[in-house]
Tab-separated table of C-alpha atoms in Angstrom:
chain	number	residue	atom	x	y	z
A	1	MET	CA	11.142	-99.028	-28.455
A	2	ASP	CA	13.549	-96.131	-29.231
A	3	ARG	CA	14.815	-95.765	-33.066
A	4	ASP	CA	17.784	-97.466	-33.046
A	5	GLY	CA	16.479	-100.471	-31.408
A	6	ALA	CA	13.427	-100.395	-33.853
A	7	LYS	CA	16.057	-100.654	-36.100
A	8	ARG	CA	17.973	-103.858	-34.185
A	9	LEU	CA	14.574	-105.498	-34.433
A	10	ARG	CA	14.052	-104.775	-38.171
A	11	ALA	CA	17.332	-106.006	-39.136
A	12	LEU	CA	17.837	-109.146	-36.973
A	13	LEU	CA	13.473	-109.851	-38.350
A	14	ALA	CA	15.399	-109.894	-41.689
A	15	ASP	CA	17.845	-111.659	-40.705
A	16	LEU	CA	16.676	-114.428	-39.761
A	17	GLU	CA	13.468	-114.497	-42.334
A	18	GLN	CA	15.795	-115.261	-44.340
A	19	ASP	CA	17.061	-118.133	-42.550
A	20	THR	CA	15.901	-121.311	-44.265
A	21	SER	CA	17.914	-124.011	-41.708
A	22	ILE	CA	14.818	-123.213	-39.745
A	23	LEU	CA	13.191	-124.527	-42.211
A	24	GLU	CA	15.700	-127.645	-42.646
A	25	ASP	CA	16.194	-127.840	-39.435
A	26	THR	CA	12.457	-127.981	-38.535
A	27	VAL	CA	11.219	-130.381	-41.538
A	28	SER	CA	14.180	-133.034	-40.012
A	29	GLU	CA	13.306	-132.670	-36.178
A	30	LEU	CA	9.821	-133.276	-36.666
A	31	ARG	CA	10.640	-136.580	-38.941
A	32	ALA	CA	12.711	-138.196	-36.580
A	33	THR	CA	11.105	-137.108	-33.001
A	34	VAL	CA	6.946	-136.569	-33.496
A	35	PRO	CA	5.194	-139.458	-34.251
A	36	GLY	CA	2.967	-139.480	-37.586
A	37	TYR	CA	5.616	-137.018	-39.211
A	38	GLU	CA	7.452	-139.830	-40.523
A	39	ASP	CA	5.764	-140.185	-43.727
A	40	ILE	CA	4.634	-136.499	-44.200
A	41	PRO	CA	6.093	-134.547	-47.535
A	42	ALA	CA	9.198	-132.889	-46.560
A	43	ASP	CA	7.467	-129.908	-48.696
A	44	SER	CA	4.178	-129.989	-46.825
A	45	VAL	CA	6.139	-129.762	-43.399
A	46	ARG	CA	8.692	-127.143	-44.910
A	47	ASP	CA	5.460	-125.040	-46.150
A	48	SER	CA	4.029	-125.151	-42.465
A	49	ALA	CA	7.815	-124.369	-40.841
A	50	ARG	CA	7.067	-121.512	-42.948
A	51	ARG	CA	4.153	-120.248	-42.162
A	52	ASN	CA	4.930	-119.866	-38.508
A	53	LEU	CA	8.036	-118.449	-38.340
A	54	ALA	CA	5.483	-116.028	-40.764
A	55	LEU	CA	3.705	-115.817	-38.020
A	56	SER	CA	6.494	-115.604	-35.509
A	57	ILE	CA	7.932	-112.027	-37.447
A	58	ARG	CA	4.364	-110.574	-37.878
A	59	THR	CA	4.250	-110.901	-33.854
A	60	LEU	CA	7.237	-109.410	-32.981
A	61	GLN	CA	6.724	-106.852	-35.493
A	62	GLU	CA	4.250	-106.044	-33.431
A	63	GLY	CA	4.854	-106.469	-30.031
A	64	ARG	CA	2.038	-108.254	-28.781
A	65	ALA	CA	0.335	-111.906	-29.285
A	66	PRO	CA	-2.179	-111.829	-32.162
A	67	GLY	CA	-5.510	-112.989	-30.098
A	68	PRO	CA	-7.468	-116.547	-31.631
A	69	GLU	CA	-10.022	-114.947	-34.125
A	70	GLU	CA	-7.067	-112.783	-35.434
A	71	ILE	CA	-5.058	-115.966	-37.020
A	72	GLU	CA	-5.787	-118.261	-39.683
A	73	GLU	CA	-2.537	-120.792	-39.134
A	74	PRO	CA	-4.049	-123.145	-36.342
A	75	ARG	CA	-7.159	-124.177	-38.826
A	76	THR	CA	-4.944	-124.329	-41.913
A	77	LEU	CA	-2.265	-126.369	-40.501
A	78	MET	CA	-4.811	-128.476	-38.580
A	79	GLU	CA	-7.391	-129.467	-41.767
A	80	GLU	CA	-4.255	-130.283	-43.441
A	81	ARG	CA	-2.894	-132.682	-40.912
A	82	MET	CA	-5.824	-134.190	-40.017
A	83	GLY	CA	-6.398	-135.363	-43.478
A	84	GLN	CA	-2.901	-136.960	-43.292
A	85	GLY	CA	-4.188	-138.765	-40.792
A	86	VAL	CA	-1.974	-137.291	-37.775
A	87	SER	CA	-3.223	-137.094	-34.438
A	88	ILE	CA	-3.928	-134.117	-32.728
A	89	VAL	CA	-1.081	-134.397	-30.107
A	90	SER	CA	1.769	-135.103	-32.257
A	91	VAL	CA	0.443	-131.584	-34.290
A	92	LEU	CA	0.588	-129.294	-30.811
A	93	ALA	CA	3.932	-131.438	-30.547
A	94	GLY	CA	5.159	-130.571	-33.767
A	95	PHE	CA	3.998	-127.012	-33.363
A	96	ARG	CA	5.498	-126.178	-30.718
A	97	LEU	CA	8.810	-128.342	-31.844
A	98	SER	CA	8.432	-125.744	-35.198
A	99	MET	CA	8.310	-122.717	-32.443
A	100	SER	CA	11.456	-123.950	-30.474
A	101	VAL	CA	13.381	-124.231	-33.733
A	102	ILE	CA	12.733	-120.482	-34.229
A	103	LEU	CA	13.014	-119.025	-30.809
A	104	ARG	CA	16.381	-121.775	-30.713
A	105	HIS	CA	17.618	-119.331	-34.148
A	106	LEU	CA	16.710	-115.774	-32.536
A	107	LEU	CA	18.494	-115.742	-29.936
A	108	ASP	CA	21.285	-116.919	-31.642
A	109	LEU	CA	20.570	-113.958	-33.930
A	110	ALA	CA	19.894	-111.291	-30.879
A	111	PRO	CA	23.504	-110.899	-30.124
A	112	ARG	CA	24.663	-110.004	-33.486
A	113	HIS	CA	22.127	-107.098	-33.592
A	114	GLY	CA	23.657	-105.832	-30.007
A	115	VAL	CA	20.176	-107.530	-28.637
A	116	PRO	CA	20.567	-106.785	-25.001
A	117	PRO	CA	19.390	-110.478	-23.383
A	118	GLU	CA	16.366	-109.208	-21.520
A	119	ARG	CA	14.819	-107.865	-24.936
A	120	ALA	CA	15.885	-111.296	-26.315
A	121	LEU	CA	13.665	-112.454	-23.629
A	122	ASP	CA	10.946	-110.241	-24.511
A	123	PHE	CA	11.145	-111.761	-27.506
A	124	SER	CA	10.636	-115.209	-26.056
A	125	THR	CA	7.908	-114.734	-23.721
A	126	LEU	CA	5.421	-113.117	-26.727
A	127	LEU	CA	6.393	-116.265	-29.180
A	128	TRP	CA	4.861	-118.605	-26.360
A	129	THR	CA	1.624	-116.741	-25.591
A	130	LEU	CA	1.318	-116.685	-29.388
A	131	GLY	CA	2.228	-120.531	-29.195
A	132	ASP	CA	-0.608	-120.954	-26.352
A	133	THR	CA	-3.064	-118.797	-28.449
A	134	PHE	CA	-2.799	-121.263	-31.564
A	135	THR	CA	-2.768	-124.386	-29.400
A	136	THR	CA	-6.561	-123.042	-28.150
A	137	GLN	CA	-7.227	-122.471	-31.388
A	138	ALA	CA	-6.124	-125.762	-32.878
A	139	VAL	CA	-7.674	-127.591	-29.991
A	140	VAL	CA	-11.185	-125.467	-31.154
A	141	VAL	CA	-10.216	-126.376	-34.602
A	142	HIS	CA	-9.730	-129.828	-33.933
A	143	ARG	CA	-13.140	-130.544	-31.649
A	144	ASP	CA	-15.329	-128.569	-34.795
A	145	ARG	CA	-13.688	-130.678	-37.101
A	146	SER	CA	-14.503	-133.789	-35.514
A	147	ILE	CA	-17.887	-133.368	-34.440
A	148	ALA	CA	-18.458	-132.670	-37.969
A	149	ARG	CA	-17.227	-135.659	-38.864
A	150	ALA	CA	-18.329	-137.656	-36.309
A	151	VAL	CA	-21.830	-136.419	-37.610
A	152	ALA	CA	-20.749	-137.286	-41.444
A	153	ASP	CA	-20.124	-140.854	-39.989
A	154	SER	CA	-23.447	-141.043	-38.615
A	155	ALA	CA	-24.788	-139.949	-41.378
A	156	ARG	CA	-23.404	-142.675	-43.720
A	157	ARG	CA	-24.043	-145.262	-41.569
A	158	THR	CA	-27.860	-144.481	-40.710
A	159	HIS	CA	-28.237	-144.301	-44.984
A	160	TRP	CA	-26.395	-147.687	-44.865
A	161	ILE	CA	-28.210	-148.987	-42.602
A	162	ARG	CA	-31.096	-148.039	-44.358
A	163	ASP	CA	-30.838	-148.892	-47.649
A	164	ALA	CA	-29.122	-152.380	-46.093
A	165	VAL	CA	-32.032	-153.604	-45.003
A	166	ILE	CA	-35.093	-152.189	-47.295
A	167	GLY	CA	-32.452	-154.667	-50.280
A	168	GLY	CA	-31.063	-151.248	-51.500
A	169	LEU	CA	-27.790	-152.051	-51.269
A	170	ASP	CA	-25.953	-154.079	-53.802
A	171	ARG	CA	-23.887	-157.503	-52.469
A	172	THR	CA	-20.149	-154.786	-53.165
A	173	ALA	CA	-21.990	-152.490	-50.799
A	174	LEU	CA	-22.850	-154.610	-48.492
A	175	VAL	CA	-20.022	-156.300	-48.384
A	176	ALA	CA	-17.666	-153.350	-47.677
A	177	GLY	CA	-20.539	-152.210	-45.434
A	178	ALA	CA	-19.978	-154.975	-43.540
A	179	GLY	CA	-16.294	-154.723	-43.010
A	180	THR	CA	-16.608	-150.830	-42.059
A	181	TYR	CA	-19.603	-151.765	-39.143
A	182	ASP	CA	-17.954	-155.212	-38.127
A	183	ILE	CA	-21.024	-157.386	-39.550
A	184	PRO	CA	-20.289	-160.861	-39.263
A	185	LEU	CA	-20.445	-162.475	-43.238
A	186	ASP	CA	-20.466	-166.207	-42.024
A	187	ARG	CA	-23.305	-166.658	-39.816
A	188	PRO	CA	-27.212	-164.999	-39.858
A	189	VAL	CA	-28.148	-161.738	-39.379
A	190	ARG	CA	-31.825	-160.406	-38.703
A	191	ALA	CA	-33.510	-157.288	-39.846
A	192	VAL	CA	-35.485	-155.339	-36.498
A	193	ARG	CA	-38.132	-152.813	-37.414
A	194	ALA	CA	-38.909	-151.796	-33.575
A	195	LEU	CA	-42.704	-148.435	-33.147
A	196	ALA	CA	-42.206	-146.638	-30.237
A	197	ASN	CA	-45.923	-146.991	-28.588
A	198	PRO	CA	-47.844	-144.503	-28.355
A	199	GLU	CA	-47.360	-143.409	-24.779
A	200	ALA	CA	-43.509	-143.124	-24.855
A	201	ALA	CA	-41.790	-140.327	-25.583
A	202	ALA	CA	-37.751	-140.507	-26.786
A	203	ASP	CA	-36.517	-141.843	-29.825
A	204	PRO	CA	-37.245	-145.244	-30.866
A	205	ALA	CA	-34.171	-145.838	-32.355
A	206	ASP	CA	-32.638	-144.360	-28.832
A	207	ARG	CA	-35.044	-146.706	-27.310
A	208	LEU	CA	-33.749	-149.530	-29.310
A	209	GLN	CA	-30.433	-149.466	-28.966
A	210	ASP	CA	-31.063	-149.385	-25.494
A	211	TRP	CA	-32.343	-152.340	-25.105
A	212	ALA	CA	-30.193	-154.846	-27.801
A	213	GLU	CA	-27.524	-153.410	-24.650
A	214	ARG	CA	-29.768	-154.407	-21.843
A	215	ALA	CA	-30.368	-157.938	-23.675
A	216	GLY	CA	-26.210	-158.163	-24.382
A	217	VAL	CA	-26.965	-158.341	-28.407
A	218	ARG	CA	-25.069	-156.395	-30.877
A	219	MET	CA	-27.570	-154.545	-32.979
A	220	LEU	CA	-27.040	-151.576	-35.303
A	221	THR	CA	-29.965	-149.470	-35.341
A	222	ALA	CA	-30.806	-146.489	-37.195
A	223	PRO	CA	-33.821	-144.064	-37.490
A	224	ARG	CA	-36.715	-144.504	-39.825
A	225	GLY	CA	-40.246	-142.649	-40.676
A	226	GLU	CA	-41.467	-143.132	-36.604
A	227	GLY	CA	-40.243	-145.967	-35.913
A	228	ALA	CA	-36.359	-147.934	-35.990
A	229	VAL	CA	-34.526	-150.014	-37.735
A	230	GLY	CA	-31.467	-152.584	-37.311
A	231	ILE	CA	-29.211	-155.893	-38.109
A	232	LEU	CA	-29.100	-157.507	-34.847
A	233	MET	CA	-25.693	-159.651	-35.433
A	234	ASP	CA	-26.693	-162.311	-32.373
A	235	GLY	CA	-29.480	-164.567	-31.336
A	236	VAL	CA	-32.003	-162.594	-29.106
A	237	GLY	CA	-30.006	-162.873	-25.872
A	238	SER	CA	-31.154	-162.942	-22.397
A	239	PRO	CA	-34.862	-161.877	-22.049
A	240	ALA	CA	-35.526	-157.583	-21.562
A	241	GLU	CA	-38.121	-156.012	-21.558
A	242	ALA	CA	-38.196	-153.849	-24.505
A	243	ARG	CA	-39.530	-150.618	-22.303
A	244	GLY	CA	-41.420	-148.305	-25.132
A	245	LEU	CA	-41.367	-150.374	-27.986
A	246	THR	CA	-42.361	-153.311	-30.119
A	247	ILE	CA	-39.961	-155.044	-31.917
A	248	ALA	CA	-40.503	-156.813	-34.802
A	249	LEU	CA	-37.606	-159.448	-35.479
A	250	GLY	CA	-37.175	-160.942	-39.330
A	251	SER	CA	-36.057	-164.425	-39.918
A	252	PRO	CA	-32.517	-165.232	-39.661
A	253	VAL	CA	-30.202	-164.548	-43.307
A	254	PRO	CA	-27.297	-164.102	-44.724
A	255	LEU	CA	-26.949	-160.401	-44.510
A	256	THR	CA	-26.906	-160.591	-48.411
A	257	GLU	CA	-30.524	-161.510	-47.702
A	258	VAL	CA	-31.773	-158.900	-44.997
A	259	GLY	CA	-33.982	-156.816	-47.044
A	260	GLU	CA	-36.233	-160.655	-47.497
A	261	SER	CA	-36.071	-160.429	-43.419
A	262	PHE	CA	-36.500	-156.800	-43.301
A	263	THR	CA	-40.225	-158.307	-45.571
A	264	VAL	CA	-40.595	-160.639	-42.211
A	265	SER	CA	-40.588	-158.537	-39.885
A	266	SER	CA	-42.215	-155.756	-41.169
A	267	ARG	CA	-45.193	-157.866	-41.668
A	268	VAL	CA	-44.332	-159.099	-38.196
A	269	LEU	CA	-44.844	-155.846	-36.633
A	270	GLU	CA	-47.387	-155.092	-39.004
A	271	ALA	CA	-50.092	-158.030	-37.439
A	272	ALA	CA	-48.761	-156.822	-33.250
A	273	GLN	CA	-49.983	-154.381	-33.814
A	274	ARG	CA	-53.598	-155.965	-35.446
A	275	VAL	CA	-53.159	-157.519	-32.371
A	276	GLY	CA	-52.653	-156.060	-29.810
A	277	ARG	CA	-49.018	-157.453	-28.997
A	278	THR	CA	-46.260	-154.946	-27.540
A	279	GLY	CA	-42.331	-156.103	-27.283
A	280	VAL	CA	-40.313	-158.189	-29.193
A	281	VAL	CA	-41.949	-160.150	-31.269
A	282	ASP	CA	-41.525	-163.036	-33.970
A	283	LEU	CA	-43.083	-165.177	-36.575
A	284	GLU	CA	-42.617	-167.256	-33.920
A	285	ALA	CA	-44.562	-165.736	-30.771
A	286	LEU	CA	-47.395	-164.532	-33.240
A	287	SER	CA	-47.713	-168.073	-34.500
A	288	TRP	CA	-51.568	-167.905	-36.007
A	289	ARG	CA	-51.721	-164.638	-35.283
A	290	MET	CA	-49.938	-163.492	-38.369
A	291	GLY	CA	-52.861	-164.984	-40.668
A	292	ILE	CA	-55.157	-162.041	-39.121
A	293	HIS	CA	-53.262	-159.442	-40.660
A	294	SER	CA	-53.094	-161.445	-44.412
A	295	SER	CA	-56.283	-163.295	-44.561
A	296	PRO	CA	-58.409	-160.345	-43.672
A	297	GLU	CA	-61.370	-162.092	-45.582
A	298	THR	CA	-60.900	-165.403	-43.197
A	299	THR	CA	-60.365	-162.692	-40.226
A	300	ARG	CA	-64.378	-160.841	-40.553
A	301	LEU	CA	-65.878	-164.756	-40.997
A	302	LEU	CA	-64.576	-165.322	-37.643
A	303	LEU	CA	-65.886	-161.618	-36.287
A	304	ASP	CA	-69.223	-162.247	-37.097
A	305	LYS	CA	-69.363	-166.203	-36.058
A	306	HIS	CA	-67.787	-165.707	-32.873
A	307	VAL	CA	-67.885	-161.992	-31.777
A	308	VAL	CA	-70.804	-159.561	-33.421
A	309	PRO	CA	-73.784	-162.143	-32.587
A	310	VAL	CA	-72.260	-162.492	-28.795
A	311	LEU	CA	-71.524	-157.746	-28.817
A	312	GLU	CA	-75.353	-157.736	-29.853
A	313	GLU	CA	-75.983	-158.045	-27.036
A	314	GLY	CA	-75.400	-155.190	-25.916
A	315	THR	CA	-73.523	-154.490	-22.295
A	316	PHE	CA	-73.683	-158.626	-21.202
A	317	GLY	CA	-72.335	-159.144	-25.031
A	318	GLU	CA	-69.102	-157.173	-23.641
A	319	LEU	CA	-68.687	-159.181	-20.190
A	320	VAL	CA	-69.018	-162.823	-21.660
A	321	ILE	CA	-66.281	-161.739	-24.470
A	322	GLU	CA	-64.715	-161.091	-21.274
A	323	ALA	CA	-65.207	-164.247	-19.857
A	324	LEU	CA	-64.420	-165.622	-22.653
A	325	ASN	CA	-61.189	-164.369	-23.353
A	326	ALA	CA	-59.975	-165.007	-19.950
A	327	TYR	CA	-60.953	-168.236	-20.078
A	328	LEU	CA	-58.547	-168.950	-23.480
A	329	ASP	CA	-55.481	-166.721	-21.971
A	330	HIS	CA	-55.523	-169.531	-18.936
A	331	GLY	CA	-55.550	-172.526	-20.508
A	332	LEU	CA	-59.143	-173.569	-19.913
A	333	ASN	CA	-58.768	-173.343	-15.991
A	334	ILE	CA	-62.240	-171.760	-14.744
A	335	PRO	CA	-60.888	-171.121	-11.231
A	336	HIS	CA	-58.322	-169.162	-13.034
A	337	ALA	CA	-59.861	-166.968	-15.628
A	338	ALA	CA	-62.392	-166.157	-12.366
A	339	ALA	CA	-60.518	-165.170	-10.392
A	340	SER	CA	-58.536	-162.882	-12.992
A	341	ILE	CA	-61.948	-160.668	-13.920
A	342	PRO	CA	-62.362	-161.699	-11.470
A	343	VAL	CA	-65.830	-162.834	-11.127
A	344	HIS	CA	-67.048	-166.184	-9.015
A	345	VAL	CA	-66.757	-169.775	-10.918
A	346	ASN	CA	-70.205	-169.860	-11.706
A	347	THR	CA	-70.272	-166.469	-13.200
A	348	LEU	CA	-68.134	-167.514	-15.443
A	349	ARG	CA	-69.547	-170.501	-16.671
A	350	TYR	CA	-72.575	-169.114	-17.018
A	351	ARG	CA	-71.812	-166.302	-19.398
A	352	LEU	CA	-69.569	-169.087	-21.075
A	353	LYS	CA	-72.931	-170.653	-21.553
A	354	ARG	CA	-74.362	-167.758	-22.779
A	355	TYR	CA	-71.397	-167.550	-25.776
A	356	ARG	CA	-72.543	-171.432	-26.649
A	357	GLU	CA	-76.071	-169.959	-26.731
A	358	LEU	CA	-75.192	-167.023	-28.663
A	359	THR	CA	-72.431	-168.348	-31.647
A	360	GLY	CA	-73.367	-172.476	-31.824
A	361	GLY	CA	-69.407	-172.976	-30.583
A	362	ASN	CA	-68.648	-175.878	-29.098
A	363	LEU	CA	-65.545	-175.258	-25.402
A	364	HIS	CA	-64.640	-178.528	-25.337
A	365	ASP	CA	-63.852	-178.559	-29.599
A	366	LEU	CA	-60.193	-177.620	-31.043
A	367	GLU	CA	-61.301	-175.617	-33.848
A	368	THR	CA	-63.770	-173.736	-32.453
A	369	LEU	CA	-60.799	-172.462	-29.611
A	370	ILE	CA	-58.881	-172.077	-32.851
A	371	GLU	CA	-61.495	-169.812	-34.445
A	372	ALA	CA	-62.645	-168.122	-30.677
A	373	SER	CA	-58.751	-166.612	-30.331
A	374	TRP	CA	-58.667	-165.364	-33.805
A	375	ALA	CA	-61.236	-163.502	-33.615
A	376	LEU	CA	-60.363	-162.289	-30.246
A	377	ALA	CA	-57.098	-161.651	-31.131
A	378	ALA	CA	-58.200	-159.756	-33.713
A	379	HIS	CA	-61.205	-157.702	-32.001
A	380	ARG	CA	-58.981	-156.272	-29.671
A	381	VAL	CA	-57.799	-153.904	-31.441
A	382	SER	CA	-59.885	-151.145	-33.639
A	383	SER	CA	-58.586	-151.576	-36.893
A	384	PRO	CA	-60.878	-151.544	-41.090
A	385	ALA	CA	-60.016	-154.493	-40.828
A	386	THR	CA	-61.312	-155.931	-37.636
A	387	LYS	CA	-63.520	-153.019	-36.248
A	388	VAL	CA	-67.017	-155.281	-35.257
A	389	PRO	CA	-70.151	-152.814	-36.154
A	390	PRO	CA	-72.164	-151.128	-32.957
A	391	ARG	CA	-75.184	-152.872	-31.823
A	392	ARG	CA	-78.579	-151.228	-33.557
């Protein structure tokens, strides 16, 4: 550019900078035509228009559009407008409108300063290139901020779920969270605890949510320790396999009592682990098995009565235990029990006979059947409370 052309450009840009109608036109047109700007304060719009004008003048002075890393205006604008609840679509539309107003005034002023049409076209190209850079950077800022907001929202959601189920929130916080996460207050919910089976590699919270979706129920889930917790808002739904999980359901209660339901689900989970149960379990499913953990004295008594004398027979004793398990698991049906092992029915009868001789238990007596079931369920898992000592 020659000296005369540079002088005309400086005069043009000085007039453009002093043209306050650019700001007022931007405010009125934005608030009238771009959704989301109706309630944005005029001073806020005026400030952003002023920044856009300064950026445009700088670009025209330098004769090139800046790179994305050279401008902070997109970040300033996006953070301000997102904080005001304006969508990115409207923010970008608003910026394009602001640049259109600037360009319109620039082209009106250009002839007065003797700027030839081809030079004015160069100015237009520069400003639209600037607009493309601005838009690209604004989209990046929006993405980064949206991700950060999503992470923060997820963290708040996780903490609320954890605090809710363990009874760490007061009524006000519970009700507020219910509104945020669409939890009903007019029907019962259940606290849920889940633990991944040893062979499962995926995150327990993800697996729990996957189960809820397959079962057709609504549930809020969150990781907790090595497992997961949740708030179940419907019934247990359609049967769905709990892949790689033990899912313990608490009792149905109002949301304000979900801490009590969590206590129940914790007991159910611990009892299920004690007896080797996986999948979906609750008080009804475990029934008397809940007592194996909660009454260790009874468990020890019944193990000593129905299991220890048998295991003292060594390998043969283990076969007797296997036969007794099969007999109880198949509703006292000897042919079915024998086929499940599999052994001949006479072999099964002999092993049951030896059980009676070793323990004195009568398998036609209801009390013996209950006690033997309890003892065998406790024996299936190896824990300090139920482990049977080795034969001496």
